[in-house]
Amino acid sequence: ERVKATTRCGVTITPIRKCYSSNAGDLAEGRKAPMTVEDDIRQVSAQFYAALNSVLNGDSGPMNEVWSHEQDVSTRHSFCSQAEGWESVRTCWQRLSMVASQGRVTVREVMVRVDKDLAYTLDDAHAEVSIGRDRIHVDIAATNLYRRERGRWRMVRHMDVSPPYVFPQVNDAIQALKRSSIREFPER
């Protein structure tokens, strides 16, 4: 069953289906259903995409709240080659934030699967961002992996599939920024 798109943390999400854990009496009486684990994952997914929107507008700080800071985290996405370990992942997002502007990710669909302390989402999204002088529009199919750490869901893996032309444009902008020495640039 498809439901209406919602906006959380500045990100539009169109869930595949609504999932309630309460009984029909609660819903009939107008009470809100309690949050399910699936709802928790949808919420942390929305927080990730809100943080990504911040990165695409020059601020990587919000990524610190979404990600696990453990050494087993990793990312590989349109704007960064493979990064493993929290410091490398953090640096990847910092570097992107230094060359990106006027960016926006719109999530079109999120499929959630949960098993105890691990969960993943399969996301369909569209991103647009300025990198240097180029305006990039790209469709993204992403897989995000979350782990419950000390009672809180944290991202441990983000991977997306998008056209191969995106990364070279980002890399060229990063190299130009390094040459200009305008700001201190984090090394990997």
mmCIF file of N, CA and C in Angstrom, residues 30-99:
data_model
loop_
_atom_site.group_PDB
_atom_site.id
_atom_site.type_symbol
_atom_site.label_atom_id
_atom_site.label_comp_id
_atom_site.label_asym_id
_atom_site.label_seq_id
_atom_site.Cartn_x
_atom_site.Cartn_y
_atom_site.Cartn_z
ATOM 1 N N GLY A 30 -8.146 7.523 17.372
ATOM 2 C CA GLY A 30 -7.366 8.692 17.020
ATOM 3 C C GLY A 30 -6.032 8.803 17.737
ATOM 4 N N ARG A 31 -5.658 7.782 18.515
ATOM 5 C CA ARG A 31 -4.349 7.820 19.184
ATOM 6 C C ARG A 31 -3.275 7.458 18.176
ATOM 7 N N LYS A 32 -2.130 8.078 18.337
ATOM 8 C CA LYS A 32 -1.004 7.745 17.474
ATOM 9 C C LYS A 32 -0.461 6.380 17.841
ATOM 10 N N ALA A 33 -0.103 5.630 16.808
ATOM 11 C CA ALA A 33 0.515 4.333 17.035
ATOM 12 C C ALA A 33 1.909 4.551 17.596
ATOM 13 N N PRO A 34 2.342 3.699 18.511
ATOM 14 C CA PRO A 34 3.706 3.847 19.025
ATOM 15 C C PRO A 34 4.713 3.608 17.906
ATOM 16 N N MET A 35 5.882 4.202 18.063
ATOM 17 C CA MET A 35 6.940 4.037 17.060
ATOM 18 C C MET A 35 7.366 2.571 17.015
ATOM 19 N N THR A 36 7.505 2.063 15.813
ATOM 20 C CA THR A 36 8.040 0.718 15.625
ATOM 21 C C THR A 36 9.532 0.848 15.314
ATOM 22 N N VAL A 37 10.235 -0.255 15.303
ATOM 23 C CA VAL A 37 11.647 -0.229 14.927
ATOM 24 C C VAL A 37 11.776 0.267 13.491
ATOM 25 N N GLU A 38 10.843 -0.137 12.643
ATOM 26 C CA GLU A 38 10.858 0.346 11.256
ATOM 27 C C GLU A 38 10.724 1.865 11.221
ATOM 28 N N ASP A 39 9.845 2.419 12.060
ATOM 29 C CA ASP A 39 9.711 3.876 12.152
ATOM 30 C C ASP A 39 11.019 4.521 12.604
ATOM 31 N N ASP A 40 11.700 3.887 13.576
ATOM 32 C CA ASP A 40 12.997 4.401 14.038
ATOM 33 C C ASP A 40 13.997 4.471 12.886
ATOM 34 N N ILE A 41 14.021 3.432 12.065
ATOM 35 C CA ILE A 41 14.960 3.393 10.938
ATOM 36 C C ILE A 41 14.584 4.458 9.913
ATOM 37 N N ARG A 42 13.311 4.616 9.649
ATOM 38 C CA ARG A 42 12.885 5.677 8.721
ATOM 39 C C ARG A 42 13.321 7.054 9.248
ATOM 40 N N GLN A 43 13.228 7.229 10.559
ATOM 41 C CA GLN A 43 13.625 8.502 11.158
ATOM 42 C C GLN A 43 15.132 8.730 11.028
ATOM 43 N N VAL A 44 15.946 7.728 11.317
ATOM 44 C CA VAL A 44 17.395 7.903 11.193
ATOM 45 C C VAL A 44 17.783 8.041 9.719
ATOM 46 N N SER A 45 17.050 7.406 8.824
ATOM 47 C CA SER A 45 17.290 7.580 7.393
ATOM 48 C C SER A 45 17.008 9.028 6.995
ATOM 49 N N ALA A 46 15.922 9.585 7.483
ATOM 50 C CA ALA A 46 15.607 10.994 7.211
ATOM 51 C C ALA A 46 16.701 11.906 7.772
ATOM 52 N N GLN A 47 17.228 11.562 8.946
ATOM 53 C CA GLN A 47 18.318 12.362 9.524
ATOM 54 C C GLN A 47 19.572 12.284 8.653
ATOM 55 N N PHE A 48 19.863 11.093 8.110
ATOM 56 C CA PHE A 48 21.008 10.971 7.211
ATOM 57 C C PHE A 48 20.837 11.876 5.998
ATOM 58 N N TYR A 49 19.669 11.840 5.366
ATOM 59 C CA TYR A 49 19.478 12.656 4.163
ATOM 60 C C TYR A 49 19.443 14.151 4.486
ATOM 61 N N ALA A 50 18.963 14.515 5.665
ATOM 62 C CA ALA A 50 19.054 15.916 6.082
ATOM 63 C C ALA A 50 20.528 16.313 6.250
ATOM 64 N N ALA A 51 21.322 15.412 6.839
ATOM 65 C CA ALA A 51 22.765 15.670 6.982
ATOM 66 C C ALA A 51 23.429 15.748 5.612
ATOM 67 N N LEU A 52 23.020 14.884 4.679
ATOM 68 C CA LEU A 52 23.575 14.933 3.331
ATOM 69 C C LEU A 52 23.231 16.260 2.659
ATOM 70 N N ASN A 53 22.003 16.739 2.863
ATOM 71 C CA ASN A 53 21.651 18.051 2.321
ATOM 72 C C ASN A 53 22.535 19.140 2.910
ATOM 73 N N SER A 54 22.885 19.027 4.179
ATOM 74 C CA SER A 54 23.813 19.994 4.786
ATOM 75 C C SER A 54 25.186 19.910 4.124
ATOM 76 N N VAL A 55 25.672 18.687 3.903
ATOM 77 C CA VAL A 55 26.969 18.504 3.234
ATOM 78 C C VAL A 55 26.941 19.166 1.864
ATOM 79 N N LEU A 56 25.867 18.972 1.121
ATOM 80 C CA LEU A 56 25.766 19.515 -0.231
ATOM 81 C C LEU A 56 25.583 21.028 -0.233
ATOM 82 N N ASN A 57 25.525 21.613 0.969
ATOM 83 C CA ASN A 57 25.456 23.066 1.105
ATOM 84 C C ASN A 57 26.588 23.589 1.979
ATOM 85 N N GLY A 58 27.660 22.811 2.090
ATOM 86 C CA GLY A 58 28.879 23.296 2.721
ATOM 87 C C GLY A 58 29.095 22.978 4.183
ATOM 88 N N ASP A 59 28.235 22.149 4.798
ATOM 89 C CA ASP A 59 28.382 21.859 6.228
ATOM 90 C C ASP A 59 28.342 20.349 6.471
ATOM 91 N N SER A 60 29.485 19.776 6.810
ATOM 92 C CA SER A 60 29.530 18.327 7.051
ATOM 93 C C SER A 60 29.237 17.959 8.504
ATOM 94 N N GLY A 61 29.107 18.941 9.393
ATOM 95 C CA GLY A 61 28.910 18.687 10.816
ATOM 96 C C GLY A 61 27.787 17.722 11.172
ATOM 97 N N PRO A 62 26.596 17.857 10.579
ATOM 98 C CA PRO A 62 25.499 16.959 10.947
ATOM 99 C C PRO A 62 25.769 15.472 10.689
ATOM 100 N N MET A 63 26.711 15.150 9.815
ATOM 101 C CA MET A 63 27.042 13.734 9.582
ATOM 102 C C MET A 63 27.606 13.090 10.850
ATOM 103 N N ASN A 64 28.252 13.884 11.697
ATOM 104 C CA ASN A 64 28.820 13.350 12.943
ATOM 105 C C ASN A 64 27.760 12.733 13.840
ATOM 106 N N GLU A 65 26.541 13.241 13.784
ATOM 107 C CA GLU A 65 25.460 12.750 14.636
ATOM 108 C C GLU A 65 24.823 11.479 14.113
ATOM 109 N N VAL A 66 24.895 11.251 12.816
ATOM 110 C CA VAL A 66 24.211 10.127 12.183
ATOM 111 C C VAL A 66 25.068 8.860 12.174
ATOM 112 N N TRP A 67 26.367 9.029 11.989
ATOM 113 C CA TRP A 67 27.274 7.899 11.777
ATOM 114 C C TRP A 67 27.803 7.317 13.079
ATOM 115 N N SER A 68 28.056 6.020 13.053
ATOM 116 C CA SER A 68 28.841 5.370 14.096
ATOM 117 C C SER A 68 30.271 5.877 13.940
ATOM 118 N N HIS A 69 30.984 5.994 15.034
ATOM 119 C CA HIS A 69 32.374 6.451 14.975
ATOM 120 C C HIS A 69 33.356 5.289 15.129
ATOM 121 N N GLU A 70 32.890 4.077 14.838
ATOM 122 C CA GLU A 70 33.716 2.876 14.951
ATOM 123 C C GLU A 70 34.575 2.692 13.698
ATOM 124 N N GLN A 71 35.558 1.820 13.816
ATOM 125 C CA GLN A 71 36.495 1.589 12.714
ATOM 126 C C GLN A 71 35.930 0.712 11.602
ATOM 127 N N ASP A 72 34.786 0.062 11.820
ATOM 128 C CA ASP A 72 34.247 -0.811 10.787
ATOM 129 C C ASP A 72 33.250 -0.119 9.860
ATOM 130 N N VAL A 73 33.081 1.206 9.962
ATOM 131 C CA VAL A 73 32.158 1.916 9.080
ATOM 132 C C VAL A 73 32.820 2.144 7.727
ATOM 133 N N SER A 74 31.980 2.312 6.695
ATOM 134 C CA SER A 74 32.520 2.551 5.356
ATOM 135 C C SER A 74 31.495 3.236 4.475
ATOM 136 N N THR A 75 31.996 3.865 3.427
ATOM 137 C CA THR A 75 31.120 4.485 2.446
ATOM 138 C C THR A 75 31.768 4.434 1.077
ATOM 139 N N ARG A 76 30.940 4.362 0.088
ATOM 140 C CA ARG A 76 31.364 4.478 -1.315
ATOM 141 C C ARG A 76 30.160 5.056 -2.032
ATOM 142 N N HIS A 77 30.345 6.242 -2.575
ATOM 143 C CA HIS A 77 29.199 6.902 -3.191
ATOM 144 C C HIS A 77 29.608 7.784 -4.351
ATOM 145 N N SER A 78 28.627 8.433 -4.935
ATOM 146 C CA SER A 78 28.808 9.237 -6.138
ATOM 147 C C SER A 78 29.902 10.276 -6.012
ATOM 148 N N PHE A 79 30.115 10.767 -4.810
ATOM 149 C CA PHE A 79 31.020 11.886 -4.622
ATOM 150 C C PHE A 79 32.314 11.513 -3.910
ATOM 151 N N CYS A 80 32.536 10.235 -3.646
ATOM 152 C CA CYS A 80 33.729 9.827 -2.912
ATOM 153 C C CYS A 80 34.019 8.364 -3.212
ATOM 154 N N SER A 81 35.278 8.065 -3.465
ATOM 155 C CA SER A 81 35.619 6.658 -3.643
ATOM 156 C C SER A 81 35.544 5.970 -2.284
ATOM 157 N N GLN A 82 35.890 4.728 -2.221
ATOM 158 C CA GLN A 82 35.786 3.938 -0.993
ATOM 159 C C GLN A 82 36.502 4.604 0.189
ATOM 160 N N ALA A 83 35.811 4.712 1.315
ATOM 161 C CA ALA A 83 36.402 5.205 2.562
ATOM 162 C C ALA A 83 36.045 4.215 3.658
ATOM 163 N N GLU A 84 37.044 3.815 4.457
ATOM 164 C CA GLU A 84 36.814 2.849 5.534
ATOM 165 C C GLU A 84 37.345 3.391 6.844
ATOM 166 N N GLY A 85 36.577 3.180 7.920
ATOM 167 C CA GLY A 85 36.921 3.708 9.233
ATOM 168 C C GLY A 85 36.342 5.105 9.395
ATOM 169 N N TRP A 86 35.942 5.447 10.620
ATOM 170 C CA TRP A 86 35.255 6.699 10.854
ATOM 171 C C TRP A 86 36.045 7.912 10.373
ATOM 172 N N GLU A 87 37.340 7.974 10.637
ATOM 173 C CA GLU A 87 38.111 9.153 10.232
ATOM 174 C C GLU A 87 38.101 9.348 8.721
ATOM 175 N N SER A 88 38.239 8.273 7.957
ATOM 176 C CA SER A 88 38.199 8.373 6.491
ATOM 177 C C SER A 88 36.810 8.745 5.995
ATOM 178 N N VAL A 89 35.784 8.155 6.604
ATOM 179 C CA VAL A 89 34.409 8.486 6.215
ATOM 180 C C VAL A 89 34.124 9.958 6.512
ATOM 181 N N ARG A 90 34.500 10.409 7.697
ATOM 182 C CA ARG A 90 34.288 11.817 8.075
ATOM 183 C C ARG A 90 35.004 12.748 7.102
ATOM 184 N N THR A 91 36.247 12.411 6.763
ATOM 185 C CA THR A 91 37.021 13.227 5.831
ATOM 186 C C THR A 91 36.362 13.276 4.456
ATOM 187 N N CYS A 92 35.810 12.157 4.029
ATOM 188 C CA CYS A 92 35.101 12.107 2.750
ATOM 189 C C CYS A 92 33.968 13.134 2.713
ATOM 190 N N TRP A 93 33.160 13.170 3.773
ATOM 191 C CA TRP A 93 32.044 14.120 3.828
ATOM 192 C C TRP A 93 32.560 15.559 3.948
ATOM 193 N N GLN A 94 33.635 15.761 4.710
ATOM 194 C CA GLN A 94 34.212 17.107 4.830
ATOM 195 C C GLN A 94 34.686 17.616 3.473
ATOM 196 N N ARG A 95 35.390 16.767 2.738
ATOM 197 C CA ARG A 95 35.912 17.172 1.433
ATOM 198 C C ARG A 95 34.781 17.544 0.488
ATOM 199 N N LEU A 96 33.737 16.739 0.476
ATOM 200 C CA LEU A 96 32.599 17.049 -0.388
ATOM 201 C C LEU A 96 31.975 18.378 0.015
ATOM 202 N N SER A 97 31.830 18.612 1.304
ATOM 203 C CA SER A 97 31.192 19.859 1.751
ATOM 204 C C SER A 97 31.999 21.089 1.337
ATOM 205 N N MET A 98 33.292 20.921 1.120
ATOM 206 C CA MET A 98 34.140 22.051 0.745
ATOM 207 C C MET A 98 34.014 22.431 -0.726
ATOM 208 N N VAL A 99 33.471 21.546 -1.562
ATOM 209 C CA VAL A 99 33.354 21.848 -2.986
ATOM 210 C C VAL A 99 31.901 21.887 -3.461
#
